[in-house]
Coordinates of C-alpha atoms and ligand atoms in Angstrom, one line a residue:
X1 CA 3.2 -20.4 -14.5
X2 CA 5.6 -23.3 -13.8
X3 CA 5.4 -26.9 -15.1
X4 CA 4.7 -29.8 -12.9
X5 CA 5.0 -33.6 -13.3
X6 CA 4.3 -36.6 -11.2
X7 CA 4.9 -40.4 -11.6
X8 CA 4.0 -43.6 -9.8
X9 CA 4.6 -47.0 -11.4
X10 CA 7.3 -49.5 -12.1
X11 CA 9.8 -47.3 -13.9
X12 CA 12.6 -45.3 -12.4
X13 CA 10.9 -42.0 -11.6
X14 CA 13.9 -39.7 -12.4
X15 CA 13.9 -40.5 -16.1
X16 CA 10.1 -39.9 -16.5
X17 CA 10.3 -36.7 -14.5
X18 CA 13.2 -35.2 -16.3
X19 CA 11.7 -36.2 -19.6
X20 CA 8.4 -34.6 -18.7
X21 CA 10.0 -31.4 -17.4
X22 CA 12.0 -31.0 -20.6
X23 CA 8.7 -30.7 -22.4
X24 CA 7.4 -28.2 -19.9
X25 CA 10.3 -25.8 -19.7
X26 CA 8.4 -23.4 -21.9
X27 CA 6.2 -22.8 -18.9
X28 CA 9.1 -21.5 -16.8
X29 CA 12.8 -22.2 -16.6
X30 CA 14.4 -20.3 -13.9
X31 CA 14.8 -23.3 -11.6
X32 CA 14.0 -27.0 -11.5
X33 CA 13.7 -29.7 -9.0
X34 CA 12.5 -33.2 -8.3
X35 CA 11.6 -35.3 -5.3
X36 CA 11.8 -39.1 -5.3
X37 CA 10.6 -41.7 -2.8
X38 CA 13.7 -43.8 -2.4
X39 CA 12.1 -46.3 -0.1
X40 CA 10.6 -44.9 3.1
X41 CA 12.3 -41.5 2.7
X42 CA 11.9 -38.7 0.1
X43 CA 15.0 -37.2 -1.4
X44 CA 14.9 -33.7 -3.0
X45 CA 17.2 -32.3 -5.6
X46 CA 16.7 -28.7 -6.8
X47 CA 18.7 -26.0 -8.5
X48 CA 18.4 -22.5 -9.8
X49 CA 18.9 -22.3 -13.6
X50 CA 17.5 -24.4 -16.4
X51 CA 16.8 -28.1 -16.2
X52 CA 20.2 -29.0 -17.6
X53 CA 21.8 -27.9 -14.3
X54 CA 19.6 -30.3 -12.4
X55 CA 20.2 -33.0 -14.9
X56 CA 24.0 -32.5 -14.5
X57 CA 23.7 -32.9 -10.8
X58 CA 21.6 -36.1 -11.1
X59 CA 24.2 -37.7 -13.3
X60 CA 26.7 -37.5 -10.5
X61 CA 24.3 -38.3 -7.6
X62 CA 21.7 -40.7 -8.8
X63 CA 18.3 -41.1 -7.2
X64 CA 16.6 -44.5 -7.2
X65 CA 12.9 -44.8 -6.8
X66 CA 9.7 -45.4 -8.7
X67 CA 7.5 -42.6 -7.3
X68 CA 8.4 -38.9 -7.7
X69 CA 7.3 -35.4 -8.5
X70 CA 9.1 -32.6 -10.5
X71 CA 8.8 -28.9 -11.1
X72 CA 10.2 -26.2 -13.5
X73 CA 9.7 -22.7 -12.1
X74 CA 8.8 -19.3 -13.3
X75 CA 9.3 -17.1 -10.2
X76 CA 6.4 -15.1 -8.8
X77 CA 7.2 -14.9 -5.0
X78 CA 10.8 -15.0 -4.2
X79 CA 14.0 -14.9 -6.4
X80 CA 14.9 -17.7 -8.7
X81 CA 17.4 -19.4 -6.4
X82 CA 18.0 -22.9 -5.1
X83 CA 16.0 -22.4 -1.9
X84 CA 12.9 -21.0 -3.7
X85 CA 13.0 -23.8 -6.3
X86 CA 10.4 -26.5 -5.8
X87 CA 9.7 -29.1 -4.4
X88 CA 9.2 -27.8 -0.9
X89 CA 9.2 -30.1 2.1
X90 CA 8.0 -30.0 5.7
X91 CA 10.6 -29.6 8.5
X92 CA 10.8 -33.4 9.0
X93 CA 11.1 -34.0 5.2
X94 CA 8.2 -36.4 5.3
X95 CA 5.8 -34.4 3.1
X96 CA 6.9 -32.8 -0.2
X97 CA 4.9 -30.6 -2.5
X98 CA 5.2 -28.9 -5.9
X99 CA 2.9 -26.0 -6.9
X100 CA 2.0 -24.0 -9.9
X101 CA -0.1 -20.8 -9.3
X102 CA -0.4 -18.2 -6.6
X103 CA -1.7 -18.6 -3.1
X104 CA -3.2 -15.2 -2.6
X105 CA -3.7 -15.3 1.2
X106 CA -0.2 -16.9 1.8
X107 CA 1.0 -14.0 4.0
X108 CA -1.7 -14.4 6.5
X109 CA -1.3 -18.2 6.4
X110 CA 2.4 -18.0 6.8
X111 CA 2.2 -15.7 9.8
X112 CA -0.1 -17.9 11.6
X113 CA 1.9 -21.0 10.8
X114 CA 5.1 -19.2 12.0
X115 CA 3.2 -18.3 15.2
X116 CA 2.5 -22.0 15.7
X117 CA 6.2 -22.8 15.4
X118 CA 6.7 -23.7 11.7
X119 CA 10.1 -22.8 10.2
X120 CA 10.0 -21.5 6.6
X121 CA 13.1 -21.9 4.4
X122 CA 11.9 -20.2 1.2
X123 CA 10.3 -16.9 0.3
X124 CA 7.6 -18.6 -1.8
X125 CA 3.9 -18.6 -1.3
X126 CA 3.9 -22.3 -2.1
X127 CA 5.7 -23.4 1.0
X128 CA 2.7 -22.6 3.2
X129 CA 1.0 -25.6 1.5
X130 CA 3.6 -28.0 2.8
X131 CA 3.2 -26.7 6.4
X132 CA -0.6 -26.6 6.3
X133 CA -0.7 -30.2 5.0
X134 CA 1.7 -31.3 7.7
X135 CA -0.6 -29.7 10.4
X136 CA -3.7 -31.3 9.0
X137 CA -2.0 -34.8 8.6
X138 CA -3.0 -37.5 10.9
X139 CA -2.3 -40.6 8.8
X140 CA -4.5 -39.7 5.8
X141 CA -2.7 -37.6 3.2
X142 CA -5.7 -37.2 1.0
X143 CA -7.8 -35.8 3.9
X144 CA -4.9 -33.5 4.9
X145 CA -4.6 -32.0 1.4
X146 CA -8.4 -31.5 1.3
X147 CA -8.4 -29.7 4.6
X148 CA -5.5 -27.5 3.4
X149 CA -7.0 -26.5 0.2
X150 CA -10.2 -25.4 1.9
X151 CA -8.1 -22.7 3.7
X152 CA -6.3 -21.3 0.6
X153 CA -7.4 -18.7 -1.8
X154 CA -5.8 -18.4 -5.2
X155 CA -4.7 -20.6 -8.1
X156 CA -3.0 -24.0 -7.8
X157 CA -2.0 -27.1 -9.5
X158 CA -0.5 -29.0 -6.6
X159 CA 1.1 -32.4 -6.3
X160 CA 1.9 -33.9 -2.9
X161 CA 3.5 -37.0 -1.6
X162 CA 4.4 -38.5 1.8
X163 CA 7.4 -40.7 2.6
X164 CA 5.2 -43.3 4.3
X165 CA 2.6 -43.6 1.5
X166 CA 2.9 -45.1 -1.9
X167 CA 0.5 -42.6 -3.4
X168 CA 0.4 -39.2 -4.9
X169 CA -2.3 -36.6 -4.1
X170 CA -2.9 -33.8 -6.6
X171 CA -5.5 -31.0 -7.1
X172 CA -6.1 -28.0 -9.2
X173 CA -8.0 -24.7 -9.3
X174 CA -7.3 -22.4 -12.2
X175 CA -3.8 -23.8 -12.9
X176 CA -3.9 -26.7 -15.4
X177 CA -3.3 -30.3 -14.5
X178 CA -3.7 -33.4 -16.7
X179 CA -3.5 -37.0 -15.6
X180 CA -2.0 -39.7 -17.8
X181 CA -3.5 -43.1 -17.4
X182 CA -1.1 -45.9 -18.1
X183 CA -1.2 -49.7 -17.5
X184 CA 0.0 -50.2 -13.9
X185 CA 1.4 -46.6 -13.8
X186 CA 0.0 -43.1 -13.5
X187 CA 1.3 -39.7 -14.5
X188 CA 0.5 -36.1 -13.9
X189 CA 1.6 -33.0 -15.8
X190 CA 0.7 -29.4 -16.5
X191 CA 0.4 -30.1 -20.2
X192 CA -0.1 -33.1 -22.6
X193 CA 3.3 -33.1 -24.4
X194 CA 5.1 -34.1 -21.2
X195 CA 3.1 -37.4 -21.1
X196 CA 2.8 -38.3 -24.8
X197 CA 5.9 -40.7 -24.7
X198 CA 4.1 -42.7 -22.0
X199 CA 0.4 -42.7 -22.6
X200 CA -2.3 -41.2 -24.9
X201 CA -5.1 -41.7 -22.4
X202 CA -5.5 -38.5 -20.5
X203 CA -7.9 -37.0 -18.0
X204 CA -8.2 -33.2 -17.9
X205 CA -8.8 -32.3 -14.3
X206 CA -11.4 -29.6 -13.7
X207 CA -11.3 -26.6 -11.3
X208 CA -11.7 -27.9 -7.8
X209 CA -10.8 -31.6 -8.6
X210 CA -8.6 -33.6 -6.2
X211 CA -7.1 -36.9 -7.3
X212 CA -5.4 -39.7 -5.5
X213 CA -3.1 -41.9 -7.7
X214 CA -1.9 -45.4 -7.1
X215 CA -0.1 -47.6 -9.6
X216 CA -3.2 -49.2 -10.9
X217 CA -6.0 -46.8 -10.1
X218 CA -7.1 -43.3 -9.4
X219 CA -9.9 -41.6 -7.5
X220 CA -11.2 -38.1 -8.3
X221 CA -13.3 -36.2 -5.9
X222 CA -14.2 -32.6 -5.0
X223 CA -12.8 -30.8 -2.0
X224 CA -15.7 -32.1 0.1
X225 CA -14.8 -35.7 -0.8
X226 CA -17.7 -36.4 -3.2
X227 CA -16.6 -38.8 -5.9
X228 CA -16.5 -37.4 -9.5
X229 CA -16.3 -39.0 -12.9
X230 CA -14.1 -37.5 -15.5
X231 CA -13.9 -38.6 -19.1
X232 CA -10.7 -40.2 -20.4
X233 CA -9.7 -38.5 -23.6
X234 CA -7.6 -40.3 -26.2
X235 CA -5.0 -37.9 -27.6
X236 CA -4.1 -38.5 -31.2
X237 CA -1.3 -35.9 -31.5
X238 CA 1.8 -37.4 -32.9
X239 CA 4.6 -37.3 -30.2
X240 CA 6.8 -35.9 -33.0
X241 CA 4.4 -33.0 -33.2
X242 CA 5.5 -31.9 -29.8
X243 CA 9.1 -32.2 -30.6
X244 CA 11.4 -30.0 -32.7
X245 CA 11.3 -32.3 -35.7
X246 CA 14.7 -31.4 -37.2
X247 CA 14.4 -27.6 -36.8
X248 CA 16.8 -25.7 -34.6
X249 CA 14.1 -24.2 -32.5
X250 CA 10.4 -24.8 -31.8
X251 CA 9.7 -21.3 -33.0
X252 CA 11.2 -22.0 -36.5
X253 CA 9.5 -25.3 -36.7
X254 CA 6.1 -23.7 -35.8
X255 CA 6.6 -21.0 -38.4
X256 CA 7.1 -23.7 -41.0
X257 CA 4.0 -25.6 -39.7
X258 CA 1.7 -22.8 -40.6
X259 CA 0.5 -24.1 -44.0
X260 CA -0.5 -27.3 -42.1
X261 CA -2.0 -25.4 -39.2
X262 CA -4.0 -23.2 -41.5
X263 CA -5.2 -26.1 -43.5
X264 CA -6.6 -27.5 -40.2
X265 CA -8.1 -24.1 -39.3
X266 CA -9.7 -23.3 -42.6
X267 CA -10.1 -26.1 -45.0
X268 CA -12.3 -28.5 -43.1
X269 CA -14.7 -25.6 -42.6
X270 CA -15.1 -24.6 -46.2
X271 CA -17.9 -26.5 -48.0
X272 CA -16.9 -26.7 -51.7
X273 CA -20.4 -27.7 -52.9
X274 CA -22.2 -24.7 -51.5
X275 CA -19.3 -22.1 -51.1
X276 CA -20.4 -21.8 -47.4
X277 CA -18.5 -21.8 -44.2
X278 CA -19.5 -24.6 -41.8
X279 CA -18.5 -24.0 -38.1
X280 CA -19.1 -26.6 -35.4
X281 CA -21.0 -24.0 -33.3
X282 CA -24.4 -24.1 -31.5
X283 CA -24.3 -20.3 -31.5
X284 CA -27.3 -18.6 -33.1
X285 CA -25.8 -15.9 -35.4
X286 CA -28.8 -13.7 -34.9
X287 CA -28.9 -13.8 -31.1
X288 CA -26.6 -10.8 -30.3
X289 CA -26.3 -7.2 -31.2
X290 CA -22.7 -6.5 -30.4
X291 CA -19.4 -8.4 -30.0
X292 CA -16.8 -7.9 -27.4
X293 CA -13.4 -9.5 -28.1
X294 CA -11.1 -10.1 -25.2
X295 CA -7.5 -11.5 -25.3
X296 CA -3.9 -10.8 -24.4
X297 CA -0.7 -10.2 -26.3
X298 CA -0.6 -11.8 -29.7
X299 CA -4.1 -13.1 -29.3
X300 CA -5.2 -9.5 -28.7
X301 CA -3.8 -8.5 -32.1
X302 CA -5.6 -11.4 -33.7
X303 CA -8.7 -9.9 -32.0
X304 CA -8.0 -6.6 -33.7
X305 CA -7.9 -8.2 -37.1
X306 CA -11.1 -10.0 -36.1
X307 CA -12.8 -6.7 -35.3
X308 CA -12.0 -5.3 -38.7
X309 CA -13.2 -8.5 -40.5
X310 CA -16.4 -8.8 -38.5
X311 CA -17.4 -5.2 -38.8
X312 CA -16.6 -5.2 -42.6
X313 CA -18.3 -8.5 -43.4
X314 CA -21.1 -8.9 -40.8
X315 CA -21.7 -5.3 -39.9
X316 CA -21.9 -6.0 -36.1
X317 CA -20.3 -3.4 -33.8
X318 CA -17.2 -5.0 -32.2
X319 CA -14.9 -3.7 -29.5
X320 CA -11.6 -5.3 -28.5
X321 CA -10.1 -5.3 -25.1
X322 CA -6.9 -6.5 -23.5
X323 CA -8.2 -8.9 -20.9
X324 CA -6.3 -7.4 -18.0
X325 CA -8.1 -4.0 -18.5
X326 CA -11.5 -5.5 -19.4
X327 CA -12.0 -7.0 -15.9
X328 CA -11.6 -3.8 -14.1
X329 CA -13.2 -1.2 -16.3
X330 CA -16.8 -2.1 -15.6
X331 CA -17.5 -3.0 -19.3
X332 CA -21.0 -2.5 -20.7
X333 CA -22.1 -6.1 -21.2
X334 CA -25.6 -7.5 -21.5
X335 CA -27.3 -10.6 -22.7
X336 CA -27.3 -9.3 -26.3
X337 CA -23.4 -9.2 -26.2
X338 CA -21.4 -12.0 -27.6
X339 CA -18.1 -12.1 -25.7
X340 CA -15.3 -13.8 -27.7
X341 CA -12.1 -14.9 -25.8
X342 CA -9.1 -15.7 -28.0
X343 CA -6.3 -17.8 -26.5
X344 CA -3.7 -20.3 -27.6
X345 CA -3.4 -21.9 -24.2
X346 CA -6.9 -21.5 -23.0
X347 CA -5.3 -20.9 -19.6
X348 CA -4.2 -17.2 -19.6
X349 CA -5.6 -16.1 -16.3
X350 CA -6.4 -12.5 -17.4
X351 CA -8.5 -13.8 -20.2
X352 CA -10.1 -16.5 -18.1
X353 CA -11.2 -14.0 -15.5
X354 CA -12.4 -11.5 -18.1
X355 CA -14.5 -14.3 -19.5
X356 CA -16.0 -14.9 -16.1
X357 CA -16.7 -11.2 -15.8
X358 CA -18.6 -11.2 -19.1
X359 CA -20.6 -14.2 -18.1
X360 CA -21.6 -12.6 -14.9
X361 CA -23.5 -10.0 -16.9
X362 CA -25.2 -12.5 -19.0
X363 CA -23.1 -12.4 -22.2
X364 CA -23.1 -15.3 -24.5
X365 CA -19.6 -16.6 -24.8
X366 CA -17.4 -18.1 -27.5
X367 CA -13.8 -19.3 -27.2
X368 CA -11.4 -19.2 -30.1
X369 CA -8.9 -21.5 -28.6
X370 CA -6.1 -23.9 -29.5
X371 CA -5.5 -26.1 -26.4
X372 CA -8.1 -28.8 -26.2
X373 CA -9.7 -29.4 -22.8
X374 CA -8.2 -26.2 -21.5
X375 CA -10.0 -24.2 -18.7
X376 CA -11.6 -21.7 -21.1
X377 CA -13.1 -24.4 -23.3
X378 CA -14.9 -25.6 -20.2
X379 CA -16.4 -22.3 -19.3
X380 CA -17.5 -20.8 -22.6
X381 CA -20.9 -21.6 -24.2
X382 CA -19.2 -22.6 -27.5
X383 CA -15.6 -23.2 -28.7
X384 CA -14.2 -22.6 -32.2
X385 CA -11.0 -24.5 -32.0
X386 CA -8.2 -23.1 -34.2
X387 CA -6.6 -26.6 -34.6
X388 CA -3.0 -25.2 -34.8
X389 CA -1.6 -28.2 -32.9
X390 CA 0.7 -27.9 -29.8
X391 CA 2.7 -24.6 -29.8
X392 CA 5.8 -24.8 -27.6
X393 CA 7.9 -21.8 -28.7
X394 CA 7.2 -19.0 -26.2
X395 CA 6.6 -16.5 -29.0
X396 CA 3.4 -17.3 -30.7
X397 CA 3.5 -17.9 -34.5
X398 CA 1.2 -20.6 -35.9
X399 CA -1.4 -19.9 -33.2
X400 CA -1.6 -16.3 -34.4
X401 CA -2.1 -17.0 -38.0
X402 CA -4.6 -19.8 -37.1
X403 CA -6.5 -17.4 -34.8
X404 CA -6.7 -14.9 -37.6
X405 CA -7.9 -17.7 -39.9
X406 CA -10.5 -18.7 -37.4
X407 CA -11.7 -15.1 -37.0
X408 CA -11.9 -14.9 -40.8
X409 CA -14.1 -18.0 -40.8
X410 CA -16.3 -16.5 -38.1
X411 CA -16.7 -13.2 -39.9
X412 CA -17.6 -15.0 -43.2
X413 CA -20.1 -17.2 -41.3
X414 CA -21.7 -14.3 -39.6
X415 CA -21.8 -12.2 -42.7
X416 CA -23.5 -15.0 -44.7
X417 CA -25.9 -15.9 -41.9
X418 CA -26.9 -12.3 -41.2
X419 CA -27.3 -11.4 -44.9
X420 CA -24.6 -8.7 -44.9
X421 CA -22.1 -10.4 -47.1
X422 CA -23.2 -10.8 -50.7
X423 CA -22.6 -14.0 -52.5
X424 CA -20.0 -12.6 -55.0
X425 CA -17.8 -11.1 -52.3
X426 CA -18.3 -14.1 -50.0
X427 CA -17.2 -16.5 -52.8
X428 CA -14.2 -14.4 -53.6
X429 CA -13.1 -14.3 -50.0
X430 CA -13.7 -18.0 -49.6
X431 CA -11.6 -18.7 -52.6
X432 CA -8.8 -16.5 -51.1
X433 CA -9.1 -18.3 -47.8
X434 CA -8.8 -21.7 -49.5
X435 CA -5.5 -20.4 -51.1
X436 CA -4.0 -19.3 -47.8
X437 CA -2.1 -22.5 -46.8
X438 CA -0.6 -22.6 -50.3
X439 CA 0.4 -18.9 -50.2
X440 CA 2.0 -19.3 -46.8
X441 CA 3.9 -22.3 -48.1
X442 CA 5.1 -20.1 -50.9
X443 CA 6.1 -17.4 -48.4
X444 CA 8.4 -20.0 -46.8
X445 CA 10.2 -20.9 -50.0
X446 CA 14.0 -20.9 -49.7
X447 CA 14.6 -17.8 -51.8
X448 CA 12.0 -15.7 -49.9
X449 CA 13.3 -16.8 -46.5
X450 CA 16.9 -16.1 -47.5
X451 CA 16.0 -12.6 -48.6
X452 CA 14.2 -11.9 -45.3
X453 CA 17.2 -13.3 -43.4
X454 CA 19.5 -10.9 -45.3
X455 CA 17.4 -7.9 -44.4
X456 CA 17.2 -9.0 -40.7
X457 CA 21.0 -9.3 -40.5
X458 CA 21.5 -5.9 -42.1
X459 CA 19.5 -4.2 -39.4
X460 CA 20.1 -6.5 -36.5
X461 CA 22.2 -4.0 -34.6
X462 CA 19.6 -1.3 -34.6
X463 CA 18.6 0.1 -31.3
X464 CA 15.0 0.7 -32.2
X465 CA 12.5 -0.3 -34.9
X466 CA 9.2 1.3 -36.0
X467 CA 6.4 -0.8 -37.6
X468 CA 3.6 0.8 -39.6
X469 CA 0.5 -0.6 -41.2
X470 CA -3.0 0.4 -42.2
X471 CA -6.6 -0.9 -41.9
X472 CA -6.7 -4.7 -41.4
X473 CA -2.9 -4.7 -41.5
X474 CA -2.5 -2.2 -38.7
X475 CA -2.6 -5.1 -36.2
X476 CA -0.1 -6.8 -38.4
X477 CA 2.4 -4.0 -37.6
X478 CA 1.7 -4.3 -33.9
X479 CA 2.2 -8.1 -34.0
X480 CA 5.4 -7.6 -36.0
X481 CA 6.8 -5.2 -33.4
X482 CA 5.8 -7.5 -30.5
X483 CA 7.5 -10.5 -32.1
X484 CA 10.7 -8.5 -32.6
X485 CA 10.7 -7.1 -29.0
X486 CA 10.1 -10.5 -27.3
X487 CA 12.8 -12.5 -29.1
X488 CA 15.5 -10.0 -30.1
X489 CA 15.0 -7.5 -27.2
X490 CA 15.2 -4.7 -29.7
X491 CA 12.9 -1.8 -28.7
X492 CA 10.1 -1.7 -31.3
X493 CA 7.0 0.5 -31.6
X494 CA 4.0 0.1 -33.9
X495 CA 1.5 2.6 -35.2
X496 CA -1.3 2.8 -37.6
X497 CA 0.5 4.4 -40.5
X498 CA -1.6 7.5 -40.6
X499 CA -0.8 8.2 -36.9
X500 CA 2.9 8.5 -37.6
X501 CA 2.7 12.2 -38.3
X502 CA 1.0 12.8 -34.9
X503 CA 4.1 12.1 -32.9
X504 CA 6.3 9.1 -33.7
X505 CA 7.7 10.9 -36.8
X506 CA 9.9 12.8 -34.3
X507 CA 11.8 9.5 -33.7
X508 CA 12.9 9.2 -37.3
X509 CA 16.5 9.5 -38.2
X510 CA 19.0 7.6 -40.3
X511 CA 19.5 5.0 -37.6
X512 CA 15.8 3.9 -37.5
X513 CA 14.6 1.1 -39.6
X514 CA 10.8 1.5 -40.3
X515 CA 8.9 -1.6 -41.5
X516 CA 5.9 -0.6 -43.5
X517 CA 3.3 -3.1 -44.4
X518 CA 2.5 -1.9 -47.9
X519 CA 0.8 -4.8 -49.6
X520 CA -2.0 -4.5 -52.0
X521 CA -4.7 -2.3 -50.5
X522 CA -7.3 0.3 -51.4
X523 CA -5.2 2.7 -49.3
X524 CA -1.8 1.8 -50.7
X525 CA -1.3 5.3 -52.1
X526 CA -1.6 6.8 -48.6
X527 CA 0.8 4.2 -47.2
X528 CA 3.3 5.2 -50.0
X529 CA 3.0 8.8 -48.8
X530 CA 3.9 7.6 -45.3
X531 CA 6.9 5.8 -46.8
X532 CA 8.0 9.0 -48.4
X533 CA 7.6 10.9 -45.1
X534 CA 10.0 8.4 -43.5
X535 CA 12.5 8.6 -46.3
X536 CA 12.5 12.4 -46.3
X537 CA 13.7 12.3 -42.7
X538 CA 16.5 9.8 -43.4
X539 CA 14.7 6.8 -41.9
X540 CA 15.4 3.4 -43.5
X541 CA 12.3 1.8 -45.0
X542 CA 11.8 -1.9 -45.2
X543 CA 8.6 -2.3 -47.3
X544 CA 6.6 -5.5 -47.2
X545 CA 5.0 -5.5 -50.7
X546 CA 2.8 -7.8 -52.7
X547 CA 4.5 -9.8 -55.6
X548 CA 4.5 -7.6 -58.7
X549 CA 4.4 -4.3 -56.8
X550 CA 6.2 -1.5 -58.6
X551 CA 5.0 1.5 -56.5
X552 CA 5.8 1.1 -52.9
X553 CA 9.0 -0.8 -53.6
X554 CA 10.4 2.1 -55.6
X555 CA 10.6 4.2 -52.5
X556 CA 12.0 1.7 -50.1
X557 CA 15.5 0.9 -48.9
X558 CA 14.8 -2.8 -48.7
X559 CA 11.9 -4.8 -50.1
X560 CA 10.3 -8.0 -48.8
X561 CA 7.9 -9.5 -51.3
X562 CA 5.1 -11.6 -50.2
X563 CA 2.5 -13.6 -52.3
X564 CA -0.3 -11.3 -53.5
X565 CA -3.8 -11.9 -52.1
X566 CA -7.0 -10.0 -51.2
X567 CA -6.4 -7.3 -48.6
X568 CA -8.8 -8.9 -46.1
X569 CA -6.9 -12.1 -45.9
X570 CA -3.4 -10.6 -46.3
X571 CA -2.7 -10.2 -42.5
X572 CA -2.0 -14.0 -42.5
X573 CA 0.5 -13.9 -45.3
X574 CA 2.1 -10.7 -44.0
X575 CA 2.5 -11.9 -40.5
X576 CA 4.7 -14.8 -41.7
X577 CA 7.2 -12.4 -43.2
X578 CA 7.4 -10.4 -40.0
X579 CA 7.8 -13.5 -37.9
X580 CA 10.8 -14.5 -40.0
X581 CA 12.2 -10.9 -39.8
X582 CA 12.0 -11.1 -36.0
X583 CA 13.4 -14.7 -35.9
X584 CA 16.5 -14.0 -38.0
X585 CA 17.2 -10.7 -36.1
X586 CA 17.1 -12.7 -32.8
X587 CA 19.3 -15.4 -34.3
X588 CA 21.8 -12.8 -35.6
X589 CA 22.0 -11.4 -32.1
X590 CA 22.5 -14.9 -30.6
X591 CA 19.3 -14.8 -28.5
X592 CA 17.6 -17.9 -27.0
X593 CA 14.6 -17.7 -29.3
X594 CA 12.5 -20.5 -27.7
X595 CA 13.1 -19.1 -24.2
X596 CA 13.2 -15.4 -24.3
X597 CA 14.2 -13.8 -21.1
X598 CA 11.5 -12.9 -18.5
X599 CA 8.7 -14.6 -20.6
X600 CA 6.8 -17.8 -20.2
X601 CA 4.5 -19.5 -22.6
X602 CA 1.3 -19.7 -20.5
X603 CA 0.7 -16.8 -18.2
X604 CA -1.5 -18.1 -15.4
X605 CA -0.7 -15.3 -12.9
X606 CA -2.3 -11.9 -13.0
Ligands
F6R1 C1 3.5 -13.4 -27.7 C2 2.7 -14.3 -26.9 C3 1.9 -13.8 -25.8 C4 0.5 -14.5 -25.8 C5 -0.3 -14.1 -24.6 C6 -1.7 -14.8 -24.6 O1 4.2 -14.1 -28.7 O2 2.8 -15.5 -27.1 O3 1.6 -12.4 -26.0 O4 -0.2 -14.3 -27.0 O5 0.3 -14.3 -23.4 O6 -1.6 -16.1 -24.5 P1 -2.8 -17.1 -24.9 O7 -3.0 -17.0 -26.3 O8 -2.3 -18.5 -24.5 O9 -3.9 -16.7 -24.1

């Protein structure tokens, strides 16, 4: 986790660093720090707490200098306190580093460094990097960093500077690092939005890359010192797109961006003339016999919807795994397997490692990914971008609906190509897909949002919540429960509706709100029976129903109406209602929606 920035150029570094870190706080926010070369010496300021604490300190004690590095931390080794905050310096203060990732062999390295007389101040794994570089340094910082990185095992995005050199040395393995190329100035960051106010020319560094930055140039090489050429990518995202744009939180803004995100995910891929789906893939749809979908968290639930859609429409056996389990369960993978990884960030380490595991056994690989140039996109055979745009809110919203949209496109494409989806059904689904951005827009109308807010406020002080759904909407229930848990901290469980009688029914009493996804479905009658089972035991039913419903709503305590659509595309519309329910519950409880406790946006540690 953690966010890192670096700057060298004519500007005052503090402004650039604080600005960049404010865009990266979603990656971690339990402490922050910067180091600035003030002319022959490096000064460090760091504090536990969010970036605003550091900002406050810098207002009273300014730092002048035009070269600096900065860090916002999500603690792995060592408590979130001032000492463990980055940057970390050598004993003489000459060399300063920031690090994102985990040094797996840090204990052995630390012990041998201590035996050689090094004094450690922090409990972090990262501090070993500073001491190793110090030992390896004999006038050439780049060479010292290279020597150090050959000794470490693990994940790192690292940025280093030395008081006596007007240069920054950085490197990455696993943890992301992007370089911004300016005119007479250079930048580094963990993610693009930190750099957008300054430059749109970016170089996405690859695993094993090391870069040396000066004001007007940069040099990229591997750890052996061999020069490398990396493409400069022009980023055309609007800087506004990475800001809150008038909404109180990034999460709310991103909920409202869903019609646009879905338009990007779906509409460019639907060919009106032929009624076909066109995906920018090299994948041969007939070249595999089974599909393995691998992801974490919200992306995993998008995978479960994908399983349902692909099996229904393309009749290919699909299994879905959480990535952290997949790696260690000796999965049955062969060259006739298509492994699909789903990820917003493209950096989640569990998913990345699971992808590598699948590749080891010869699987073909496809990434369903949001972040362009991310690690996964470089390791898969093919990428189906979801095109949701930058997602900053820690709780995933627009990326989820766009992932489901992309899985729908994939299922339709496979079904058509493999001859399992007849033209009439295919055309009906394509028509429904084309309608989705409009239906989601409609879901976000003032009246509907106000009604969901009222329901959320009514139950905001509940201790627990239960979510139920069936078929393609059973993952919707899981995703609804996850959203509520992560941003409101209310305990929530989700079950496939038919499973309720096998245990969770014992939880039901008059204090338990039960959200039932009861939109139009072939199995709606069975879901209504489940609603009645809840009511009979005093539970409070919040039914999500399709516009015009008269059946399920009759049995519910509270009703949330959503635009009617075909069952197979309804998870997208239904998810939006559950996102809003979670959002307004958290708001009613005064939670920090964009930065829920203990969470970080991109989980790059195991
Ligand atoms: C929940 C959430 C997480 C992520 C998960 C995977 O709202 O955001 O559960 O979905 O950490 O992240 P990505 O999609 O970046 O691989």
